[in-house]
Coordinates of C-alpha atoms in Angstrom, one line a residue:
Chain A
M1 CA -47.5 130.2 102.8
K2 CA -49.6 133.2 102.0
V3 CA -52.6 133.1 99.7
L4 CA -50.9 135.8 97.6
T5 CA -47.9 133.5 97.1
L6 CA -50.2 130.7 96.1
N7 CA -51.5 133.0 93.4
F8 CA -48.0 133.4 92.0
L9 CA -47.3 129.7 91.8
T10 CA -48.1 127.0 89.4
C11 CA -47.0 123.4 89.0
A12 CA -43.2 123.2 88.7
V13 CA -43.4 120.4 86.1
K14 CA -42.4 121.8 82.7
A15 CA -45.0 119.7 80.8
C16 CA -47.7 121.2 83.0
K17 CA -46.9 124.9 82.3
S18 CA -48.9 125.0 79.0
S19 CA -52.0 123.5 80.6
S20 CA -54.6 125.8 82.2
D21 CA -55.4 123.1 84.7
S22 CA -52.0 123.5 86.4
F23 CA -53.0 126.9 87.9
P24 CA -54.0 127.6 90.5
L25 CA -52.7 124.8 92.6
H26 CA -55.5 123.3 94.8
P27 CA -55.1 123.3 98.6
K28 CA -55.8 119.9 100.1
D29 CA -56.1 118.9 103.8
C30 CA -54.9 122.4 104.7
E31 CA -54.4 123.8 108.1
L32 CA -54.8 127.6 107.9
V33 CA -53.3 130.1 110.3
S34 CA -53.6 133.9 110.4
D35 CA -50.9 136.3 111.3
E36 CA -51.9 139.9 112.2
L37 CA -50.1 142.3 109.9
E38 CA -50.4 146.0 109.1
V39 CA -52.5 146.9 106.0
N40 CA -50.1 148.0 103.3
S41 CA -52.2 149.8 100.7
A42 CA -49.3 150.6 98.4
L43 CA -48.5 146.9 98.3
L44 CA -52.1 145.9 97.7
T45 CA -52.4 148.4 94.8
N46 CA -49.2 147.1 93.3
V47 CA -50.4 143.5 93.8
L48 CA -53.7 144.0 92.0
T49 CA -52.1 144.2 88.6
R50 CA -50.1 141.0 89.2
V51 CA -52.7 138.8 90.8
D52 CA -54.7 136.4 88.6
W53 CA -58.1 137.4 89.8
K54 CA -59.9 134.3 88.4
A55 CA -57.5 132.0 90.1
L56 CA -57.8 134.0 93.3
T57 CA -61.6 133.6 93.2
T58 CA -61.1 129.8 92.9
T59 CA -58.6 129.7 95.8
A60 CA -60.8 131.9 98.0
A61 CA -63.8 129.6 97.4
E62 CA -61.7 126.4 98.0
L63 CA -60.4 127.9 101.3
G64 CA -64.0 128.8 102.4
F65 CA -63.7 132.6 102.0
P66 CA -66.7 134.7 101.0
T67 CA -67.1 135.0 97.2
L68 CA -65.0 137.7 95.6
P69 CA -66.4 140.2 93.2
A70 CA -66.3 139.0 89.5
T71 CA -63.7 141.6 88.5
P72 CA -60.8 143.1 90.5
P73 CA -61.3 146.6 91.9
T74 CA -59.4 149.3 90.0
P75 CA -56.6 151.0 92.0
E76 CA -58.9 154.1 92.4
E77 CA -61.7 151.9 93.7
L78 CA -59.4 150.2 96.1
A79 CA -57.8 153.4 97.4
G80 CA -61.2 154.7 98.5
D81 CA -62.6 151.5 100.0
E82 CA -61.2 150.7 103.5
K83 CA -63.3 147.6 103.8
M84 CA -62.1 146.2 100.5
L85 CA -58.5 146.9 101.4
K86 CA -58.9 145.1 104.7
E87 CA -60.6 142.1 103.2
L88 CA -58.0 141.7 100.5
H89 CA -55.3 142.2 103.1
T90 CA -56.8 139.5 105.3
L91 CA -57.1 137.1 102.3
L92 CA -53.8 137.7 100.5
M93 CA -51.4 138.6 103.3
E94 CA -52.7 137.4 106.7
T95 CA -54.1 134.0 105.7
Q96 CA -51.5 131.4 105.5
I97 CA -51.3 127.7 104.8
N98 CA -49.3 126.2 107.6
E99 CA -49.6 122.5 106.9
G100 CA -51.1 120.6 103.9
K101 CA -50.7 119.9 100.3
L102 CA -51.0 121.8 97.0
V103 CA -52.3 119.7 94.1
C104 CA -51.7 120.3 90.4
G105 CA -55.0 119.9 88.5
H106 CA -53.2 118.7 85.4
C107 CA -50.6 116.0 86.6
G108 CA -52.0 115.5 90.1
H109 CA -48.6 116.0 91.7
E110 CA -48.9 117.0 95.3
Y111 CA -46.5 119.6 96.9
A112 CA -46.2 119.4 100.6
V113 CA -46.4 122.5 102.8
K114 CA -44.7 122.1 106.2
E115 CA -44.6 124.8 108.8
G116 CA -45.6 127.3 106.2
I117 CA -42.9 126.4 103.8
A118 CA -43.9 124.7 100.5
N119 CA -41.6 122.3 98.8
F120 CA -41.5 122.5 95.0
L121 CA -38.6 120.1 94.4
L122 CA -39.4 117.4 91.8
P123 CA -38.4 113.8 91.7
N124 CA -36.1 112.8 88.8
H125 CA -38.8 111.4 86.6
L126 CA -40.6 114.8 86.5
V127 CA -37.6 117.0 85.8
Chain B
M1 CA -24.4 176.6 94.7
E2 CA -22.6 173.4 94.4
Y3 CA -23.1 170.3 96.6
M4 CA -20.7 167.7 97.9
I5 CA -21.2 164.1 99.0
R6 CA -18.9 162.9 101.7
F7 CA -18.4 159.2 100.8
S8 CA -16.9 156.5 103.0
Q9 CA -13.6 155.6 101.4
S10 CA -14.4 152.0 100.7
H11 CA -16.2 150.0 97.9
E12 CA -15.2 152.8 95.6
T13 CA -16.7 151.3 92.4
F14 CA -20.1 151.0 94.1
R15 CA -20.4 154.6 95.3
L16 CA -21.6 156.5 92.2
A17 CA -23.7 153.5 91.0
E18 CA -25.6 153.7 94.3
I19 CA -26.2 157.5 94.0
E20 CA -27.3 157.1 90.4
A21 CA -29.8 154.5 91.4
L22 CA -31.1 156.7 94.2
A23 CA -31.4 159.6 91.7
V24 CA -33.7 157.3 89.6
L25 CA -35.7 156.3 92.6
E26 CA -36.2 159.9 93.8
G27 CA -36.6 161.3 90.3
I28 CA -33.7 163.7 90.8
K29 CA -31.4 165.1 88.1
F30 CA -27.8 165.6 89.1
Q31 CA -24.5 166.1 87.5
V32 CA -21.1 165.2 89.0
T33 CA -18.6 168.0 88.5
S34 CA -15.6 166.4 90.3
Y35 CA -15.1 162.9 91.5
S36 CA -12.2 160.4 91.8
A37 CA -12.0 157.0 93.3
S38 CA -9.2 158.1 95.5
S39 CA -11.2 160.9 97.2
P40 CA -14.2 160.6 99.5
F41 CA -15.4 164.0 98.3
C42 CA -17.7 164.1 95.3
F43 CA -18.9 167.5 94.0
F44 CA -22.1 167.7 92.0
K45 CA -24.8 170.1 90.9
T46 CA -28.5 169.5 91.3
T47 CA -31.8 171.5 91.3
S48 CA -32.2 172.3 94.9
E49 CA -31.0 171.8 98.5
D50 CA -33.9 169.4 99.0
A51 CA -32.9 167.3 96.0
A52 CA -29.3 167.1 97.4
I53 CA -30.7 165.8 100.7
R54 CA -33.0 163.3 99.1
L55 CA -30.3 162.0 96.9
V56 CA -28.2 161.0 99.9
K57 CA -30.6 160.2 102.6
R58 CA -31.0 156.5 101.7
S59 CA -27.4 156.0 100.7
I60 CA -25.2 153.4 102.5
L61 CA -21.9 154.4 101.0
A62 CA -22.3 158.1 101.5
K63 CA -21.9 159.6 105.0
C64 CA -23.6 163.0 104.4
V65 CA -24.1 165.8 102.0
Y66 CA -22.9 169.4 102.2
E67 CA -23.6 172.7 100.4
V68 CA -20.1 173.8 99.3
W69 CA -19.2 177.3 100.6
G70 CA -15.7 177.3 99.2
T71 CA -12.7 175.2 98.2
G72 CA -9.0 175.7 97.8
L73 CA -5.6 174.1 97.7
D74 CA -4.5 175.9 100.8
Y75 CA -6.3 178.0 103.5
E76 CA -5.5 181.3 101.9
A77 CA -7.2 180.2 98.7
L78 CA -10.0 178.6 100.6
H79 CA -10.8 181.8 102.5
E80 CA -10.7 183.8 99.2
N81 CA -13.0 181.3 97.6
V82 CA -15.5 181.2 100.5
V83 CA -15.9 185.0 100.2
V84 CA -16.6 184.7 96.4
T85 CA -18.9 181.7 96.6
S86 CA -21.0 182.3 99.7
Q87 CA -20.9 185.9 100.8
N88 CA -24.4 186.4 99.4
V89 CA -25.9 183.9 101.8
W90 CA -24.1 184.7 105.1
A91 CA -26.8 187.1 106.2
Q92 CA -29.4 184.2 106.2
Y93 CA -27.5 182.4 108.9
K94 CA -26.2 185.4 110.9
T95 CA -28.3 184.9 114.0
Q96 CA -28.9 181.1 113.9
T97 CA -27.4 178.7 116.4
F98 CA -24.4 177.0 114.8
K99 CA -21.3 174.9 115.2
F100 CA -18.1 174.2 113.3
F101 CA -16.4 170.8 113.1
M102 CA -13.5 169.3 111.1
D103 CA -13.3 166.2 108.9
T104 CA -9.6 165.4 108.1
F105 CA -9.3 162.6 105.5
Q106 CA -5.9 160.8 105.7
G107 CA -4.7 163.3 108.3
S108 CA -5.4 164.5 111.8
R109 CA -5.5 167.8 113.7
S110 CA -5.2 168.4 117.5
I111 CA -8.0 170.1 119.3
A112 CA -5.9 173.2 119.6
E113 CA -5.2 173.3 115.8
Q114 CA -8.8 172.7 115.0
R115 CA -9.9 175.6 117.2
E116 CA -7.3 177.8 115.5
L117 CA -8.5 176.9 112.0
I118 CA -12.1 177.3 112.9
E119 CA -11.5 180.7 114.5
E120 CA -10.2 181.9 111.2
F121 CA -13.7 181.9 109.8
R122 CA -14.8 184.6 112.1
Y123 CA -15.2 186.9 109.1
L124 CA -18.4 185.1 108.3
G125 CA -19.9 187.3 110.9
F126 CA -22.2 184.8 112.7
T127 CA -23.5 186.3 115.9
G128 CA -25.8 183.4 116.9
P129 CA -24.8 181.3 119.8
V130 CA -22.6 178.3 119.3
R131 CA -24.4 175.1 120.2
M132 CA -22.6 171.7 120.1
K133 CA -25.9 169.8 120.4
K134 CA -28.5 170.2 117.6
P135 CA -27.5 173.6 116.3
E136 CA -29.6 175.0 113.4
Q137 CA -26.5 175.1 111.1
E138 CA -23.4 172.9 111.1
F139 CA -20.3 173.9 109.1
C140 CA -17.5 171.5 108.3
I141 CA -13.9 172.2 107.3
L142 CA -13.0 169.2 105.2
E143 CA -9.3 168.5 104.7
H144 CA -7.9 166.1 102.1
W145 CA -4.4 165.0 103.1
P146 CA -2.1 163.3 100.6
F147 CA -2.0 159.5 100.7
E148 CA 1.7 159.6 101.5
N149 CA 0.7 161.2 104.8
V150 CA 0.4 157.7 106.5
S151 CA 3.2 158.4 109.0
G152 CA 2.2 162.0 109.4
E153 CA 5.2 163.7 107.7
C154 CA 3.2 165.8 105.2
P155 CA 3.2 169.5 106.3
K156 CA -0.3 170.4 105.0
P157 CA -3.4 169.0 103.3
S158 CA -3.6 169.0 99.5
A159 CA -7.1 170.4 99.4
I160 CA -9.6 172.0 101.8
H161 CA -13.3 172.6 101.5
L162 CA -15.9 174.4 103.6
G163 CA -19.3 172.9 103.7
R164 CA -22.7 173.6 105.2
Y165 CA -24.1 170.3 106.5
L166 CA -27.4 169.4 104.8
G167 CA -28.3 165.9 105.8
G168 CA -27.0 162.4 106.6
S169 CA -27.4 159.0 105.0
E170 CA -28.6 155.6 106.0
R171 CA -25.2 154.4 107.0
D172 CA -26.2 153.5 110.5
A173 CA -28.3 150.6 109.0
I174 CA -24.9 148.8 108.5
Q175 CA -24.6 148.4 112.3
K176 CA -28.3 147.5 112.8
Y177 CA -28.1 144.6 110.3
D178 CA -24.5 143.5 111.3
L179 CA -24.2 139.8 110.7
K180 CA -22.5 139.4 114.1
K181 CA -25.7 140.4 115.8
R182 CA -28.1 138.5 113.5
K183 CA -29.9 135.5 114.9
Y184 CA -29.6 133.2 111.9
I185 CA -26.7 133.3 109.4
S186 CA -24.6 130.8 107.4
T187 CA -21.2 130.8 105.7
T188 CA -22.6 132.5 102.6
S189 CA -24.6 135.3 104.3
M190 CA -23.9 138.6 102.6
D191 CA -22.5 141.3 104.9
S192 CA -25.0 144.0 105.7
E193 CA -23.3 146.9 104.0
L194 CA -23.2 145.2 100.6
A195 CA -26.6 143.7 100.9
L196 CA -28.1 147.1 101.7
V197 CA -26.2 148.7 98.7
T198 CA -27.6 145.9 96.5
A199 CA -31.1 146.8 97.7
N200 CA -30.5 150.4 96.8
L201 CA -29.2 149.5 93.3
T202 CA -32.4 147.5 92.7
L203 CA -34.5 150.5 93.9
A204 CA -36.2 148.6 96.8
S205 CA -38.9 150.8 98.2
P206 CA -42.3 150.6 100.0
G207 CA -45.0 148.5 98.4
K208 CA -42.7 146.9 95.8
L209 CA -42.3 143.1 95.4
F210 CA -38.9 141.6 95.5
Y211 CA -37.5 138.1 95.0
D212 CA -34.3 136.2 95.8
P213 CA -34.1 132.8 94.1
F214 CA -31.1 131.8 96.2
V215 CA -32.3 133.1 99.5
G216 CA -30.1 131.1 101.9
T217 CA -30.5 132.8 105.3
G218 CA -32.2 135.8 103.7
S219 CA -29.5 138.5 103.6
F220 CA -31.0 140.3 100.6
P221 CA -34.7 140.0 101.5
I222 CA -33.8 141.5 104.9
A223 CA -32.0 144.4 103.2
C224 CA -34.8 145.0 100.7
A225 CA -37.4 144.8 103.5
H226 CA -35.4 147.5 105.4
F227 CA -36.3 149.9 102.6
G228 CA -40.0 148.9 102.7
A229 CA -40.1 146.3 99.9
I230 CA -41.9 143.0 100.5
A231 CA -39.5 140.2 99.9
W232 CA -39.9 136.6 98.7
G233 CA -37.2 134.1 98.7
S234 CA -36.6 130.5 97.6
D235 CA -33.8 128.1 97.8
I236 CA -33.1 124.6 96.5
D237 CA -31.9 123.7 100.0
G238 CA -34.9 123.7 102.3
R239 CA -32.6 123.4 105.3
S240 CA -31.3 126.9 104.9
I241 CA -34.8 128.3 105.0
R242 CA -36.1 126.1 107.9
G243 CA -32.9 126.4 110.0
K244 CA -33.1 124.7 113.4
G245 CA -36.0 125.2 115.7
K246 CA -36.7 128.8 116.1
T247 CA -33.5 129.9 114.4
N248 CA -34.6 130.3 110.8
L249 CA -35.0 132.7 108.0
Y250 CA -38.3 134.1 109.4
A251 CA -36.6 134.7 112.8
N252 CA -34.4 137.3 111.1
F253 CA -37.4 139.2 109.9
E254 CA -38.8 139.0 113.5
Q255 CA -35.5 140.2 115.0
Y256 CA -35.6 143.3 112.9
D257 CA -39.3 143.9 113.3
L258 CA -39.8 143.4 109.5
K259 CA -42.7 140.9 109.7
N260 CA -44.9 143.2 107.7
E261 CA -42.3 143.2 104.9
F262 CA -41.9 139.4 104.7
G263 CA -43.4 137.9 101.6
D264 CA -42.8 134.2 101.8
S265 CA -40.1 131.6 101.5
F266 CA -40.4 128.3 99.7
V267 CA -38.2 125.5 98.5
A268 CA -37.6 125.5 94.7
D269 CA -35.1 125.2 92.0
L270 CA -34.8 128.1 89.6
T271 CA -34.4 125.8 86.6
N272 CA -37.7 124.2 87.5
T273 CA -39.4 127.2 89.0
P274 CA -43.0 127.0 90.2
L275 CA -43.4 130.8 89.7
R276 CA -45.9 131.8 87.0
A277 CA -44.1 133.1 83.8
T278 CA -45.5 136.6 84.1
T279 CA -44.5 140.0 85.5
L280 CA -44.6 139.5 89.2
F281 CA -41.6 141.4 90.7
D282 CA -40.2 144.9 90.8
G283 CA -36.8 143.6 91.7
I284 CA -34.8 140.4 91.8
V285 CA -31.6 140.2 93.9
C286 CA -29.4 137.3 94.4
D287 CA -25.9 135.9 95.1
P288 CA -26.0 132.6 93.2
P289 CA -23.7 129.9 94.6
Y290 CA -20.3 130.0 92.8
G291 CA -19.7 126.4 93.5
V292 CA -16.9 127.2 96.0
R293 CA -18.4 127.6 99.5
E294 CA -21.7 126.3 98.3
G295 CA -22.2 123.8 95.5
L296 CA -24.3 124.9 92.5
K297 CA -26.9 122.2 92.0
V298 CA -30.2 121.8 90.2
L299 CA -32.8 119.0 90.2
G300 CA -32.0 115.9 88.2
S301 CA -29.6 113.0 88.2
R302 CA -25.9 113.2 87.2
D303 CA -26.6 110.3 84.9
P304 CA -29.1 111.6 82.3
T305 CA -30.2 108.0 81.4
K306 CA -31.1 107.2 85.0
G307 CA -34.2 107.6 87.0
K308 CA -36.8 108.5 84.4
E309 CA -39.2 106.0 85.8
I310 CA -41.0 106.1 89.2
V311 CA -39.2 104.1 91.8
Y312 CA -41.4 101.9 94.0
Q313 CA -40.6 100.7 97.5
D314 CA -43.0 98.1 99.0
G315 CA -45.5 99.1 96.4
I316 CA -45.4 102.8 97.3
A317 CA -43.8 105.4 95.0
H318 CA -40.6 106.4 96.6
H319 CA -41.1 110.1 95.9
L320 CA -44.3 110.1 97.8
Q321 CA -42.8 108.8 101.0
A322 CA -42.0 111.1 103.9
G323 CA -38.5 112.3 104.1
Y324 CA -37.9 111.8 100.3
I325 CA -35.0 113.9 99.0
P326 CA -35.0 114.4 95.2
P327 CA -31.6 113.8 93.4
K328 CA -29.6 116.8 92.4
R329 CA -26.8 117.3 89.9
P330 CA -24.0 119.9 89.5
Y331 CA -24.8 122.7 87.1
S332 CA -22.8 125.2 85.0
F333 CA -22.5 128.6 86.7
L334 CA -22.6 130.4 83.4
A335 CA -25.8 128.5 82.3
M336 CA -27.3 129.5 85.7
L337 CA -26.5 133.2 85.1
D338 CA -28.3 132.9 81.7
D339 CA -31.2 131.2 83.4
I340 CA -31.4 134.1 85.9
L341 CA -31.4 136.6 83.0
D342 CA -34.2 134.7 81.2
F343 CA -36.2 134.5 84.4
A344 CA -35.7 138.2 85.1
A345 CA -36.8 139.1 81.6
L346 CA -40.0 137.2 82.1
S347 CA -40.8 138.2 85.7
L348 CA -39.7 141.8 86.1
V349 CA -42.2 144.7 85.6
P350 CA -41.0 147.3 83.0
N351 CA -38.0 149.2 84.4
G352 CA -37.8 146.6 87.2
R353 CA -34.3 145.8 88.2
L354 CA -32.1 142.7 88.6
S355 CA -28.9 142.6 90.6
F356 CA -26.7 139.6 91.1
W357 CA -23.2 138.8 92.3
M358 CA -20.8 136.9 90.2
P359 CA -17.1 136.0 90.7
T360 CA -14.3 136.3 88.3
S361 CA -10.5 135.7 88.3
N362 CA -8.4 138.9 88.4
D363 CA -6.3 137.5 85.6
Q364 CA -7.6 139.2 82.4
D365 CA -7.3 136.0 80.3
E366 CA -9.7 134.2 82.6
E367 CA -12.1 137.0 83.2
I368 CA -15.8 135.9 83.1
H369 CA -17.8 138.4 81.2
A370 CA -21.1 139.7 82.5
P371 CA -23.9 138.0 80.5
T372 CA -26.3 140.1 78.4
H373 CA -29.9 139.8 77.4
P374 CA -31.9 141.8 74.7
C375 CA -34.6 142.8 77.3
L376 CA -32.1 143.9 80.0
E377 CA -30.0 147.0 80.0
M378 CA -26.9 146.8 82.1
K379 CA -26.9 149.7 84.5
S380 CA -23.8 149.2 86.5
I381 CA -20.9 146.8 87.3
C382 CA -19.4 147.2 90.7
T383 CA -16.3 145.2 91.8
Q384 CA -15.1 144.1 95.1
S385 CA -11.5 142.8 94.8
F386 CA -9.9 140.1 96.8
N387 CA -6.4 138.8 96.3
R388 CA -6.7 136.7 93.2
W389 CA -10.3 137.0 92.4
S390 CA -13.0 139.5 92.7
R391 CA -16.8 139.5 92.8
R392 CA -18.9 141.8 90.9
L393 CA -22.4 143.2 91.5
I394 CA -24.1 143.6 88.1
T395 CA -27.4 145.5 87.9
Y396 CA -29.8 145.5 84.9
R397 CA -33.0 147.3 84.1
R398 CA -35.8 145.5 82.4
I399 CA -36.4 147.5 79.2
P400 CA -40.1 148.0 78.6
D401 CA -41.3 145.7 75.7
S402 CA -42.0 148.6 73.4
E403 CA -38.3 149.7 73.6
V404 CA -36.7 146.3 73.2
V405 CA -34.7 146.0 70.0
A406 CA -35.9 142.8 68.4
S407 CA -32.9 142.3 66.2
I408 CA -30.5 141.6 69.0
A409 CA -30.4 137.8 69.4
R410 CA -30.3 136.1 72.8
N411 CA -26.8 134.9 73.3
R412 CA -26.7 132.0 75.7
T413 CA -23.5 130.4 76.9
P414 CA -23.5 126.7 75.8
K415 CA -24.6 124.6 78.7
G416 CA -21.6 122.3 78.4
D417 CA -22.0 118.5 78.7
G418 CA -19.7 118.0 81.7
V419 CA -21.1 116.1 84.7
S420 CA -18.6 117.0 87.4
A421 CA -18.6 120.4 89.2
D422 CA -15.1 121.2 87.9
D423 CA -16.1 120.6 84.2
L424 CA -19.1 122.8 84.5
N425 CA -17.6 125.7 86.4
P426 CA -14.3 127.1 85.2
F427 CA -14.2 129.6 88.1
R428 CA -14.5 126.9 90.7
K429 CA -11.8 124.9 89.0
R430 CA -9.3 127.8 88.9
Y431 CA -10.2 128.8 92.5
F432 CA -9.2 125.4 93.9
E433 CA -6.1 125.5 91.7
G434 CA -5.2 128.7 93.5
F435 CA -5.3 130.6 90.1
R436 CA -1.8 129.2 89.5
P437 CA -0.7 129.0 85.8
S438 CA -1.8 125.6 84.6

């Protein structure tokens, strides 16, 4: 699962949605893999307005990536900055969680990631 | 001059809807001057030759586009009209390499006849060499024969047009993505032609983010990725995503060299979605299970009183053990459609699009109406008819918040309190009854 996808996801439990602790989910015991992909600047520009930057900063730190700037680049800044594009591309698109768990900071529920596919199905008592 | 799209004579109700979507995508203004579902020739006006080419180049249901040089009910009228319509441009093409060919709809012409008909255009005065391969200009004589011509007894076509070929379409993609040649499919994979049309209707294009909440084997994400969109997909059934060994959803992206356009796939239930409730996607495409080939299920137990406490086995919570499969219950198809609309209203960017397929009985009394939402404007309804039922592709546009009329109330179908699949899904019930009068 890509780091970008992780930024789109929160805890699936309805009672957790209102809590700020349920997002982002925290990677636990994660095995990371990297897949080499082409830089897609149109996508990254589009993605900037949809990514929660604060959460991305947290995730990057938890996965051991260098600290991100405090605020996201503007589309203009991004377009002129090859290095920034490449770094964001590496973090958001190329880095993937292959095995591990994603933990909700509110209810503590753990979602398993197996072979890159995360499972968000809930047991009956959480539906 | 006027232009003409040569459509494929199939999926008639999808054809104009697709072109209208492509006009939005390309920012082209066009006006249809003559079109009928029974004809593959659609005449239209637009701002330039370039606009006409761009309008059709991504189309799946169009074959190509022509500049119209003349039209008539018989050859005499056609030749007269060609002179009136196009004489002023003949000189431009006088010395270019060219070829003529024929397109006979519902009819046929022998090579000798074709040659004779083509020779009659010698008055155009082209002196350039004829080239069958890659000429600079291609001219087509398009004949429309009457439908009654099936056994070949009609003496002549009912209309004839002369067109200068401008450009082709994306129709070859149908073969490229043919399910017969795809590595990983299932019983509910969408055929490549309709999946690609769906991607066009939702305006899939480079750099956009797309999502299919009932991804299955990935028919729609593949089609959207073909047009450059990055596609995410989820499914309540993880087996469909994982497949077996190396035959899985991702293998399809690899097969078509679309790894760069693959977003992600994850296992989730739309009624308990883990996606953040905010604008994430430019397009949502799906074919939700109708409950016929594939059951429509969501998380939860059939018995609402059951299972609200954690189950322990040998002191360990059951749901934390490896191989645990959460219980699922049947769900109402109409309620699911409403859920999809609610989800799309939350998740689509302004002017983003939602397309989904829904079945309905062909009997008017049992027709299932397309659901509505105050934040979603219905753009098109396309119908593919089978014997007793049809399926429809419904496309909506997310109205920007500033334009949403607040006074329109959200009308949800009551969820129904049935527990069996038949109680919850009238279409499924009637399907298995063979749509016989009850």
